[in-house]
Amino acid sequence: MTTVLVSGGAGYIGSHTVVQLLEAGLDVIIVDNLCNAKYSVLERIRRITGRAPVFYQTDVRDRPALREIFNRHAVDAVMHFSGLKAVGESVSHPLRYYDHNVAGSIALLAEMEHAGIKRLVFSSSATVYGDPSSVPVKENAPLSARNPYGQSKLTVELMLRDIVAADPTWKVAVLRYFNPVGAHSSGLIGEDPEGVPNNLMPYVAQVAGGRLERLSVFGKDYPTRDGTGVRDYIHVVDLARGHLQALAALPGVDGMLIANLGTGRGYTVLEMVQAFERASGREISLRIAPRRPGDVAQCYADAGYAGQVLGWQARLDIDAMCADTWRWQQWANDNLYPAPDSDPAGVPLQATLPFDSGCPTASSPAWGKPC
């Protein structure tokens, strides 16, 4: 049976991908420092799938811990989601982003190489394209990331290109995805930001759910149909399925493939708000705020290549994205979530070595406790 190590597997996209992997019958090992995730998601993954992943609360920058994990388990492939992901925060704290996203990737890749594991699916981002000169964006579009988050993803892509050029036995899939939204249809897992959300959909959901007073729309003077930014919003379940199909395609990959994962259609911020109002039956109070540093006017994908090489295309529409997000928000409200975290039943912590992860939310996190 194939065993996949998933870095950042307790996070938003990682947890949905872990569900897909477990449901496909694969064995999963999660490595996550819980900076942007909680223990309790592991129990909810078990409730959805009937299976429990192996879990290590470990930072991917901790090379001795990674080496111990690779020594304990016969890992066939790695999916790499770990990292920080807020564009605005990356502008304010660039070193933090290069440390987590680039240094973390270097540590993981070095330990993979040491263990002889050379199959990787890497979580990249459409931010590597910067402000594209034309849309939809193809994989061969110029790369000009405009913020440290995008630069960190692009740096890792360039590293992977060099690694594959030096050693063609590596097989790598780089997935550049656009704007993940939505939640699992069970309502048990979804986007779970720490503090005030940085992304549109969880913010809208928390306004609809009464946790936040109003939505701030950053910029209404873009050259778009209603003045607000246009993005390619993709359901996280479609995105997770894309990772599973990329994993299946790795044996036939010649070195490295790069594919966009998106719907190929862009929606404005206000169009997404209106769709969420329809799904929730709630009015979303909003205000117009200045543009955020690092944001671009519009970006949406040409995902045709993913269809060719992975046999993948998005299936879930904007109504499903909003309905599933609202179901997740209602579950969170009904269960007073997030509550104080605890060890999940049936998913034992496989502790390795202590490591100060330097989480943005805690200056010195204690080993064995969430940041």
mmCIF file of C-alpha atoms in Angstrom:
data_model
loop_
_atom_site.group_PDB
_atom_site.id
_atom_site.type_symbol
_atom_site.label_atom_id
_atom_site.label_comp_id
_atom_site.label_asym_id
_atom_site.label_seq_id
_atom_site.Cartn_x
_atom_site.Cartn_y
_atom_site.Cartn_z
ATOM 1 C CA MET A 1 0.000 0.000 0.000
ATOM 2 C CA THR A 2 1.278 3.487 -0.874
ATOM 3 C CA THR A 3 2.309 5.665 2.075
ATOM 4 C CA VAL A 4 2.218 9.437 1.649
ATOM 5 C CA LEU A 5 3.758 11.951 4.048
ATOM 6 C CA VAL A 6 1.715 15.160 4.049
ATOM 7 C CA SER A 7 3.429 18.238 5.473
ATOM 8 C CA GLY A 8 0.872 20.726 6.738
ATOM 9 C CA GLY A 9 -1.733 17.972 6.605
ATOM 10 C CA ALA A 10 -3.790 19.373 9.481
ATOM 11 C CA GLY A 11 -4.302 22.697 7.706
ATOM 12 C CA TYR A 12 -7.090 23.804 5.395
ATOM 13 C CA ILE A 13 -6.024 22.362 2.046
ATOM 14 C CA GLY A 14 -3.903 19.643 3.618
ATOM 15 C CA SER A 15 -6.752 18.213 5.708
ATOM 16 C CA HIS A 16 -9.096 17.999 2.726
ATOM 17 C CA THR A 17 -6.355 16.268 0.735
ATOM 18 C CA VAL A 18 -5.717 13.829 3.584
ATOM 19 C CA VAL A 19 -9.413 12.915 3.449
ATOM 20 C CA GLN A 20 -9.091 12.177 -0.278
ATOM 21 C CA LEU A 21 -5.957 10.079 0.282
ATOM 22 C CA LEU A 22 -7.485 8.036 3.098
ATOM 23 C CA GLU A 23 -10.700 7.467 1.166
ATOM 24 C CA ALA A 24 -8.584 6.237 -1.762
ATOM 25 C CA GLY A 25 -7.069 3.592 0.533
ATOM 26 C CA LEU A 26 -3.623 5.159 0.946
ATOM 27 C CA ASP A 27 -1.743 5.342 4.246
ATOM 28 C CA VAL A 28 -1.060 8.887 5.450
ATOM 29 C CA ILE A 29 1.521 10.407 7.788
ATOM 30 C CA ILE A 30 0.846 14.028 8.753
ATOM 31 C CA VAL A 31 3.671 16.340 9.797
ATOM 32 C CA ASP A 32 2.352 19.654 11.106
ATOM 33 C CA ASN A 33 3.558 22.123 13.731
ATOM 34 C CA LEU A 34 -0.057 23.284 14.312
ATOM 35 C CA CYS A 35 0.772 26.941 13.754
ATOM 36 C CA ASN A 36 -2.252 27.221 11.461
ATOM 37 C CA ALA A 37 -4.202 24.133 12.515
ATOM 38 C CA LYS A 38 -5.650 22.317 15.515
ATOM 39 C CA TYR A 39 -5.419 18.817 16.941
ATOM 40 C CA SER A 40 -9.179 18.369 16.732
ATOM 41 C CA VAL A 41 -9.167 18.317 12.927
ATOM 42 C CA LEU A 42 -7.540 14.878 13.151
ATOM 43 C CA GLU A 43 -10.525 13.407 14.964
ATOM 44 C CA ARG A 44 -12.867 15.009 12.428
ATOM 45 C CA ILE A 45 -10.831 13.470 9.588
ATOM 46 C CA ARG A 46 -11.307 10.109 11.316
ATOM 47 C CA ARG A 47 -15.061 10.702 11.588
ATOM 48 C CA ILE A 48 -15.290 11.477 7.860
ATOM 49 C CA THR A 49 -13.107 8.623 6.593
ATOM 50 C CA GLY A 50 -13.280 5.982 9.316
ATOM 51 C CA ARG A 51 -9.469 5.958 9.319
ATOM 52 C CA ALA A 52 -6.863 7.775 11.391
ATOM 53 C CA PRO A 53 -3.638 9.147 9.916
ATOM 54 C CA VAL A 54 -0.342 8.869 11.754
ATOM 55 C CA PHE A 55 0.398 12.315 13.172
ATOM 56 C CA TYR A 56 3.604 14.061 14.231
ATOM 57 C CA GLN A 57 3.558 17.543 15.706
ATOM 58 C CA THR A 58 6.784 18.519 13.999
ATOM 59 C CA ASP A 59 8.087 21.527 12.110
ATOM 60 C CA VAL A 60 9.426 20.796 8.621
ATOM 61 C CA ARG A 61 12.479 22.919 9.436
ATOM 62 C CA ASP A 62 13.431 20.376 12.108
ATOM 63 C CA ARG A 63 15.709 18.102 10.087
ATOM 64 C CA PRO A 64 16.550 15.625 12.895
ATOM 65 C CA ALA A 65 12.825 15.089 13.484
ATOM 66 C CA LEU A 66 12.164 14.597 9.771
ATOM 67 C CA ARG A 67 15.026 12.117 9.547
ATOM 68 C CA GLU A 68 13.592 10.126 12.438
ATOM 69 C CA ILE A 69 10.163 10.048 10.777
ATOM 70 C CA PHE A 70 11.587 8.900 7.443
ATOM 71 C CA ASN A 71 13.576 6.222 9.288
ATOM 72 C CA ARG A 72 10.439 4.953 11.040
ATOM 73 C CA HIS A 73 8.197 4.781 7.975
ATOM 74 C CA ALA A 74 8.541 3.498 4.419
ATOM 75 C CA VAL A 75 7.324 6.670 2.706
ATOM 76 C CA ASP A 76 6.653 6.460 -1.034
ATOM 77 C CA ALA A 77 5.848 10.106 -1.785
ATOM 78 C CA VAL A 78 5.474 13.496 -0.125
ATOM 79 C CA MET A 79 2.835 16.190 -0.481
ATOM 80 C CA HIS A 80 4.196 19.511 0.736
ATOM 81 C CA PHE A 81 1.639 22.037 2.033
ATOM 82 C CA SER A 82 3.518 23.451 5.035
ATOM 83 C CA GLY A 83 4.028 27.191 5.122
ATOM 84 C CA LEU A 84 2.575 30.591 5.836
ATOM 85 C CA LYS A 85 0.116 31.972 3.297
ATOM 86 C CA ALA A 86 -1.191 35.504 3.990
ATOM 87 C CA VAL A 87 -0.132 37.958 1.276
ATOM 88 C CA GLY A 88 -0.529 41.068 3.427
ATOM 89 C CA GLU A 89 1.308 39.553 6.378
ATOM 90 C CA SER A 90 4.145 38.506 4.082
ATOM 91 C CA VAL A 91 4.669 42.135 3.076
ATOM 92 C CA SER A 92 4.982 43.120 6.744
ATOM 93 C CA HIS A 93 7.059 40.096 7.801
ATOM 94 C CA PRO A 94 9.042 38.890 4.778
ATOM 95 C CA LEU A 95 11.782 37.100 6.737
ATOM 96 C CA ARG A 96 9.184 35.033 8.557
ATOM 97 C CA TYR A 97 7.815 33.884 5.190
ATOM 98 C CA TYR A 98 11.191 33.038 3.701
ATOM 99 C CA ASP A 99 12.092 31.133 6.865
ATOM 100 C CA HIS A 100 8.926 29.023 6.996
ATOM 101 C CA ASN A 101 8.315 28.587 3.267
ATOM 102 C CA VAL A 102 11.803 28.460 1.755
ATOM 103 C CA ALA A 103 13.989 27.190 4.603
ATOM 104 C CA GLY A 104 11.268 24.679 5.497
ATOM 105 C CA SER A 105 11.210 23.384 1.934
ATOM 106 C CA ILE A 106 15.005 23.088 1.844
ATOM 107 C CA ALA A 107 14.977 21.015 5.036
ATOM 108 C CA LEU A 108 12.213 18.744 3.761
ATOM 109 C CA LEU A 109 13.813 18.227 0.348
ATOM 110 C CA ALA A 110 17.214 17.499 1.890
ATOM 111 C CA GLU A 111 15.756 14.847 4.187
ATOM 112 C CA MET A 112 13.732 13.353 1.338
ATOM 113 C CA GLU A 113 16.930 13.056 -0.685
ATOM 114 C CA HIS A 114 18.765 11.498 2.263
ATOM 115 C CA ALA A 115 15.972 8.927 2.610
ATOM 116 C CA GLY A 116 15.879 8.211 -1.128
ATOM 117 C CA ILE A 117 12.320 9.550 -1.520
ATOM 118 C CA LYS A 118 12.072 11.415 -4.818
ATOM 119 C CA ARG A 119 8.362 11.759 -5.534
ATOM 120 C CA LEU A 120 6.808 15.088 -4.564
ATOM 121 C CA VAL A 121 3.594 17.036 -5.084
ATOM 122 C CA PHE A 122 4.265 20.680 -4.204
ATOM 123 C CA SER A 123 1.621 23.188 -3.185
ATOM 124 C CA SER A 124 2.447 26.315 -5.169
ATOM 125 C CA SER A 125 0.290 29.333 -5.942
ATOM 126 C CA ALA A 126 -0.990 31.561 -8.719
ATOM 127 C CA THR A 127 0.724 34.436 -6.905
ATOM 128 C CA VAL A 128 3.893 33.441 -8.795
ATOM 129 C CA TYR A 129 2.335 35.131 -11.856
ATOM 130 C CA GLY A 130 2.068 38.511 -10.144
ATOM 131 C CA ASP A 131 -0.266 40.874 -12.001
ATOM 132 C CA PRO A 132 -0.753 38.972 -15.274
ATOM 133 C CA SER A 133 -0.774 40.942 -18.516
ATOM 134 C CA SER A 134 -3.598 38.789 -19.854
ATOM 135 C CA VAL A 135 -6.147 36.287 -18.567
ATOM 136 C CA PRO A 136 -6.816 33.408 -18.400
ATOM 137 C CA VAL A 137 -3.296 32.634 -17.223
ATOM 138 C CA LYS A 138 -1.374 29.750 -18.791
ATOM 139 C CA GLU A 139 1.539 27.940 -17.153
ATOM 140 C CA ASN A 140 4.006 29.584 -19.562
ATOM 141 C CA ALA A 141 2.973 33.114 -18.554
ATOM 142 C CA PRO A 142 5.749 35.390 -17.202
ATOM 143 C CA LEU A 143 6.550 34.846 -13.531
ATOM 144 C CA SER A 144 6.686 38.060 -11.509
ATOM 145 C CA ALA A 145 5.493 37.521 -7.951
ATOM 146 C CA ARG A 146 4.669 40.861 -6.319
ATOM 147 C CA ASN A 147 4.876 39.940 -2.645
ATOM 148 C CA PRO A 148 7.100 37.842 -0.376
ATOM 149 C CA TYR A 149 4.544 35.036 -0.173
ATOM 150 C CA GLY A 150 4.519 34.661 -3.955
ATOM 151 C CA GLN A 151 8.292 35.050 -4.092
ATOM 152 C CA SER A 152 8.698 32.272 -1.531
ATOM 153 C CA LYS A 153 6.602 29.910 -3.659
ATOM 154 C CA LEU A 154 8.490 30.876 -6.809
ATOM 155 C CA THR A 155 11.826 30.340 -5.047
ATOM 156 C CA VAL A 156 10.828 26.789 -4.134
ATOM 157 C CA GLU A 157 9.697 26.147 -7.714
ATOM 158 C CA LEU A 158 13.116 27.258 -8.980
ATOM 159 C CA MET A 159 14.837 25.042 -6.421
ATOM 160 C CA LEU A 160 12.794 22.072 -7.611
ATOM 161 C CA ARG A 161 13.672 22.798 -11.229
ATOM 162 C CA ASP A 162 17.364 22.749 -10.342
ATOM 163 C CA ILE A 163 17.040 19.561 -8.273
ATOM 164 C CA VAL A 164 15.310 17.740 -11.128
ATOM 165 C CA ALA A 165 17.895 19.000 -13.636
ATOM 166 C CA ALA A 166 20.700 17.666 -11.437
ATOM 167 C CA ASP A 167 18.990 14.337 -10.712
ATOM 168 C CA PRO A 168 16.385 13.190 -13.272
ATOM 169 C CA THR A 169 15.244 10.361 -10.994
ATOM 170 C CA TRP A 170 13.153 12.935 -9.102
ATOM 171 C CA LYS A 171 9.487 13.116 -10.138
ATOM 172 C CA VAL A 172 7.779 16.361 -9.133
ATOM 173 C CA ALA A 173 4.332 17.862 -9.700
ATOM 174 C CA VAL A 174 4.025 21.592 -8.997
ATOM 175 C CA LEU A 175 0.401 22.660 -8.626
ATOM 176 C CA ARG A 176 -0.257 26.379 -8.968
ATOM 177 C CA TYR A 177 -3.658 26.927 -7.531
ATOM 178 C CA PHE A 178 -5.751 29.968 -7.461
ATOM 179 C CA ASN A 179 -8.175 30.875 -4.622
ATOM 180 C CA PRO A 180 -9.290 27.876 -2.548
ATOM 181 C CA VAL A 181 -12.695 28.246 -0.881
ATOM 182 C CA GLY A 182 -15.444 25.969 0.382
ATOM 183 C CA ALA A 183 -15.391 23.109 2.863
ATOM 184 C CA HIS A 184 -16.054 19.392 3.076
ATOM 185 C CA SER A 185 -19.710 18.564 2.423
ATOM 186 C CA SER A 186 -19.975 17.005 5.908
ATOM 187 C CA GLY A 187 -19.417 20.428 7.449
ATOM 188 C CA LEU A 188 -16.777 18.914 9.749
ATOM 189 C CA ILE A 189 -13.671 20.524 8.236
ATOM 190 C CA GLY A 190 -13.144 23.845 6.514
ATOM 191 C CA GLU A 191 -10.992 26.948 6.499
ATOM 192 C CA ASP A 192 -10.102 27.769 10.092
ATOM 193 C CA PRO A 193 -7.986 30.937 10.298
ATOM 194 C CA GLU A 194 -6.371 32.124 13.504
ATOM 195 C CA GLY A 195 -7.886 35.446 14.581
ATOM 196 C CA VAL A 196 -9.372 37.755 11.958
ATOM 197 C CA PRO A 197 -9.441 35.999 8.559
ATOM 198 C CA ASN A 198 -7.151 37.221 5.775
ATOM 199 C CA ASN A 199 -9.160 35.546 3.001
ATOM 200 C CA LEU A 200 -12.533 36.558 1.616
ATOM 201 C CA MET A 201 -14.681 33.469 2.145
ATOM 202 C CA PRO A 202 -14.051 32.800 5.861
ATOM 203 C CA TYR A 203 -14.499 36.516 6.539
ATOM 204 C CA VAL A 204 -17.847 36.582 4.720
ATOM 205 C CA ALA A 205 -18.915 33.414 6.551
ATOM 206 C CA GLN A 206 -18.051 34.886 9.938
ATOM 207 C CA VAL A 207 -20.003 38.057 9.147
ATOM 208 C CA ALA A 208 -23.004 35.932 8.124
ATOM 209 C CA GLY A 209 -22.572 33.837 11.276
ATOM 210 C CA GLY A 210 -22.498 36.892 13.535
ATOM 211 C CA ARG A 211 -18.879 36.596 14.622
ATOM 212 C CA LEU A 212 -17.709 39.687 12.739
ATOM 213 C CA GLU A 213 -19.606 42.925 12.244
ATOM 214 C CA ARG A 214 -18.883 43.665 8.605
ATOM 215 C CA LEU A 215 -16.703 42.738 5.655
ATOM 216 C CA SER A 216 -13.945 45.048 4.457
ATOM 217 C CA VAL A 217 -13.716 45.049 0.651
ATOM 218 C CA PHE A 218 -10.160 46.076 -0.173
ATOM 219 C CA GLY A 219 -10.344 48.314 -3.217
ATOM 220 C CA LYS A 220 -13.232 49.312 -5.477
ATOM 221 C CA ASP A 221 -11.156 51.149 -8.063
ATOM 222 C CA TYR A 222 -9.695 48.207 -9.978
ATOM 223 C CA PRO A 223 -10.226 48.066 -13.767
ATOM 224 C CA THR A 224 -12.832 45.286 -13.415
ATOM 225 C CA ARG A 225 -16.575 45.078 -14.080
ATOM 226 C CA ASP A 226 -17.576 46.362 -10.629
ATOM 227 C CA GLY A 227 -14.255 47.817 -9.451
ATOM 228 C CA THR A 228 -13.418 44.975 -7.052
ATOM 229 C CA GLY A 229 -10.732 42.351 -7.547
ATOM 230 C CA VAL A 230 -11.410 39.328 -9.750
ATOM 231 C CA ARG A 231 -10.225 35.907 -8.626
ATOM 232 C CA ASP A 232 -10.586 32.298 -9.716
ATOM 233 C CA TYR A 233 -12.262 30.697 -6.699
ATOM 234 C CA ILE A 234 -11.854 26.918 -6.635
ATOM 235 C CA HIS A 235 -13.593 24.513 -4.277
ATOM 236 C CA VAL A 236 -11.095 22.986 -1.860
ATOM 237 C CA VAL A 237 -12.480 19.492 -2.540
ATOM 238 C CA ASP A 238 -11.744 19.918 -6.256
ATOM 239 C CA LEU A 239 -8.284 21.114 -5.289
ATOM 240 C CA ALA A 240 -7.692 18.120 -3.023
ATOM 241 C CA ARG A 241 -8.796 15.782 -5.800
ATOM 242 C CA GLY A 242 -6.248 17.469 -8.069
ATOM 243 C CA HIS A 243 -3.481 16.519 -5.639
ATOM 244 C CA LEU A 244 -4.620 12.907 -5.624
ATOM 245 C CA GLN A 245 -4.601 12.837 -9.428
ATOM 246 C CA ALA A 246 -1.161 14.484 -9.503
ATOM 247 C CA LEU A 247 0.134 11.778 -7.162
ATOM 248 C CA ALA A 248 -1.250 9.103 -9.474
ATOM 249 C CA ALA A 249 0.441 10.787 -12.453
ATOM 250 C CA LEU A 250 3.914 10.976 -10.862
ATOM 251 C CA PRO A 251 5.229 7.616 -12.154
ATOM 252 C CA GLY A 252 4.850 8.873 -15.720
ATOM 253 C CA VAL A 253 6.282 12.334 -15.110
ATOM 254 C CA ASP A 254 9.531 13.151 -16.883
ATOM 255 C CA GLY A 255 11.255 15.279 -14.250
ATOM 256 C CA MET A 256 8.805 18.021 -13.290
ATOM 257 C CA LEU A 257 5.342 19.025 -14.433
ATOM 258 C CA ILE A 258 3.664 22.331 -13.608
ATOM 259 C CA ALA A 259 -0.116 22.687 -13.789
ATOM 260 C CA ASN A 260 -2.671 25.332 -12.875
ATOM 261 C CA LEU A 261 -5.606 24.232 -10.755
ATOM 262 C CA GLY A 262 -8.526 26.606 -11.187
ATOM 263 C CA THR A 263 -12.006 26.807 -12.666
ATOM 264 C CA GLY A 264 -11.053 29.078 -15.549
ATOM 265 C CA ARG A 265 -13.658 31.637 -14.487
ATOM 266 C CA GLY A 266 -13.166 34.784 -12.435
ATOM 267 C CA TYR A 267 -15.631 36.290 -9.971
ATOM 268 C CA THR A 268 -15.413 39.716 -8.374
ATOM 269 C CA VAL A 269 -15.456 40.155 -4.615
ATOM 270 C CA LEU A 270 -18.962 41.605 -4.769
ATOM 271 C CA GLU A 271 -20.210 38.702 -6.899
ATOM 272 C CA MET A 272 -18.907 36.264 -4.282
ATOM 273 C CA VAL A 273 -20.624 38.243 -1.524
ATOM 274 C CA GLN A 274 -23.922 38.118 -3.416
ATOM 275 C CA ALA A 275 -23.563 34.360 -3.961
ATOM 276 C CA PHE A 276 -22.940 33.848 -0.243
ATOM 277 C CA GLU A 277 -25.991 35.923 0.623
ATOM 278 C CA ARG A 278 -28.065 33.583 -1.566
ATOM 279 C CA ALA A 279 -26.572 30.468 0.043
ATOM 280 C CA SER A 280 -26.924 31.651 3.634
ATOM 281 C CA GLY A 281 -30.061 33.754 3.447
ATOM 282 C CA ARG A 282 -28.146 36.432 5.369
ATOM 283 C CA GLU A 283 -27.293 39.970 4.349
ATOM 284 C CA ILE A 284 -23.565 40.722 4.429
ATOM 285 C CA SER A 285 -22.729 44.146 5.819
ATOM 286 C CA LEU A 286 -19.655 45.593 4.126
ATOM 287 C CA ARG A 287 -17.499 48.666 3.780
ATOM 288 C CA ILE A 288 -15.061 49.722 1.084
ATOM 289 C CA ALA A 289 -11.443 49.954 2.279
ATOM 290 C CA PRO A 290 -8.178 50.907 0.525
ATOM 291 C CA ARG A 291 -6.373 48.320 -1.574
ATOM 292 C CA ARG A 292 -4.082 45.905 0.264
ATOM 293 C CA PRO A 293 -0.373 45.899 -0.570
ATOM 294 C CA GLY A 294 0.507 43.085 -2.939
ATOM 295 C CA ASP A 295 -3.002 42.498 -4.314
ATOM 296 C CA VAL A 296 -3.585 42.402 -8.089
ATOM 297 C CA ALA A 297 -6.625 43.443 -10.133
ATOM 298 C CA GLN A 298 -7.541 40.099 -11.638
ATOM 299 C CA CYS A 299 -6.189 36.598 -11.979
ATOM 300 C CA TYR A 300 -7.890 33.461 -13.207
ATOM 301 C CA ALA A 301 -6.624 30.240 -14.682
ATOM 302 C CA ASP A 302 -6.379 28.464 -17.937
ATOM 303 C CA ALA A 303 -6.593 24.970 -16.433
ATOM 304 C CA GLY A 304 -6.594 23.076 -19.718
ATOM 305 C CA TYR A 305 -3.152 21.582 -19.167
ATOM 306 C CA ALA A 306 -4.264 19.948 -15.902
ATOM 307 C CA GLY A 307 -7.002 18.272 -17.898
ATOM 308 C CA GLN A 308 -4.465 16.942 -20.390
ATOM 309 C CA VAL A 309 -1.781 15.654 -18.015
ATOM 310 C CA LEU A 310 -3.798 14.856 -14.878
ATOM 311 C CA GLY A 311 -7.250 14.148 -16.273
ATOM 312 C CA TRP A 312 -8.528 16.800 -13.863
ATOM 313 C CA GLN A 313 -11.070 19.580 -14.064
ATOM 314 C CA ALA A 314 -13.069 21.496 -11.477
ATOM 315 C CA ARG A 315 -16.568 20.122 -10.854
ATOM 316 C CA LEU A 316 -18.032 22.216 -8.034
ATOM 317 C CA ASP A 317 -19.544 25.623 -8.801
ATOM 318 C CA ILE A 318 -19.853 28.876 -6.885
ATOM 319 C CA ASP A 319 -23.128 27.788 -5.266
ATOM 320 C CA ALA A 320 -21.505 24.629 -3.858
ATOM 321 C CA MET A 321 -18.528 26.683 -2.636
ATOM 322 C CA CYS A 322 -20.811 29.023 -0.696
ATOM 323 C CA ALA A 323 -23.230 26.347 0.560
ATOM 324 C CA ASP A 324 -20.420 24.154 1.902
ATOM 325 C CA THR A 325 -18.685 27.120 3.539
ATOM 326 C CA TRP A 326 -21.943 28.119 5.232
ATOM 327 C CA ARG A 327 -22.513 24.540 6.443
ATOM 328 C CA TRP A 328 -19.012 24.573 7.985
ATOM 329 C CA GLN A 329 -19.650 27.962 9.624
ATOM 330 C CA GLN A 330 -22.939 26.731 11.068
ATOM 331 C CA TRP A 331 -21.171 23.661 12.495
ATOM 332 C CA ALA A 332 -18.565 25.956 14.057
ATOM 333 C CA ASN A 333 -21.264 28.159 15.587
ATOM 334 C CA ASP A 334 -23.339 25.209 16.840
ATOM 335 C CA ASN A 335 -20.289 23.577 18.434
ATOM 336 C CA LEU A 336 -18.847 26.805 19.880
ATOM 337 C CA TYR A 337 -15.780 26.206 17.740
ATOM 338 C CA PRO A 338 -12.920 26.920 18.107
ATOM 339 C CA ALA A 339 -12.892 25.626 21.662
ATOM 340 C CA PRO A 340 -9.781 24.954 23.771
ATOM 341 C CA ASP A 341 -7.873 22.271 21.896
ATOM 342 C CA SER A 342 -7.049 18.824 23.228
ATOM 343 C CA ASP A 343 -5.532 15.589 22.010
ATOM 344 C CA PRO A 344 -7.945 14.008 19.510
ATOM 345 C CA ALA A 345 -9.408 10.657 20.466
ATOM 346 C CA GLY A 346 -7.993 7.798 18.443
ATOM 347 C CA VAL A 347 -5.188 9.831 16.860
ATOM 348 C CA PRO A 348 -2.138 9.561 19.146
ATOM 349 C CA LEU A 349 0.554 12.212 18.967
ATOM 350 C CA GLN A 350 3.754 10.633 17.661
ATOM 351 C CA ALA A 351 6.174 13.044 19.341
ATOM 352 C CA THR A 352 9.713 13.257 17.999
ATOM 353 C CA LEU A 353 12.067 16.032 18.999
ATOM 354 C CA PRO A 354 11.311 19.458 20.507
ATOM 355 C CA PHE A 355 11.671 22.363 18.104
ATOM 356 C CA ASP A 356 10.854 26.045 18.529
ATOM 357 C CA SER A 357 8.710 26.648 15.446
ATOM 358 C CA GLY A 358 8.598 30.414 15.832
ATOM 359 C CA CYS A 359 4.867 30.493 15.145
ATOM 360 C CA PRO A 360 3.484 33.971 14.474
ATOM 361 C CA THR A 361 0.921 33.419 17.249
ATOM 362 C CA ALA A 362 3.398 32.430 19.976
ATOM 363 C CA SER A 363 6.971 33.438 20.637
ATOM 364 C CA SER A 364 7.934 30.190 22.360
ATOM 365 C CA PRO A 365 5.403 27.368 21.883
ATOM 366 C CA ALA A 366 5.574 24.440 24.260
ATOM 367 C CA TRP A 367 6.330 21.036 22.793
ATOM 368 C CA GLY A 368 3.219 18.881 22.561
ATOM 369 C CA LYS A 369 0.829 21.838 22.642
ATOM 370 C CA PRO A 370 -0.660 23.759 19.728
ATOM 371 C CA CYS A 371 0.878 27.118 18.946
#
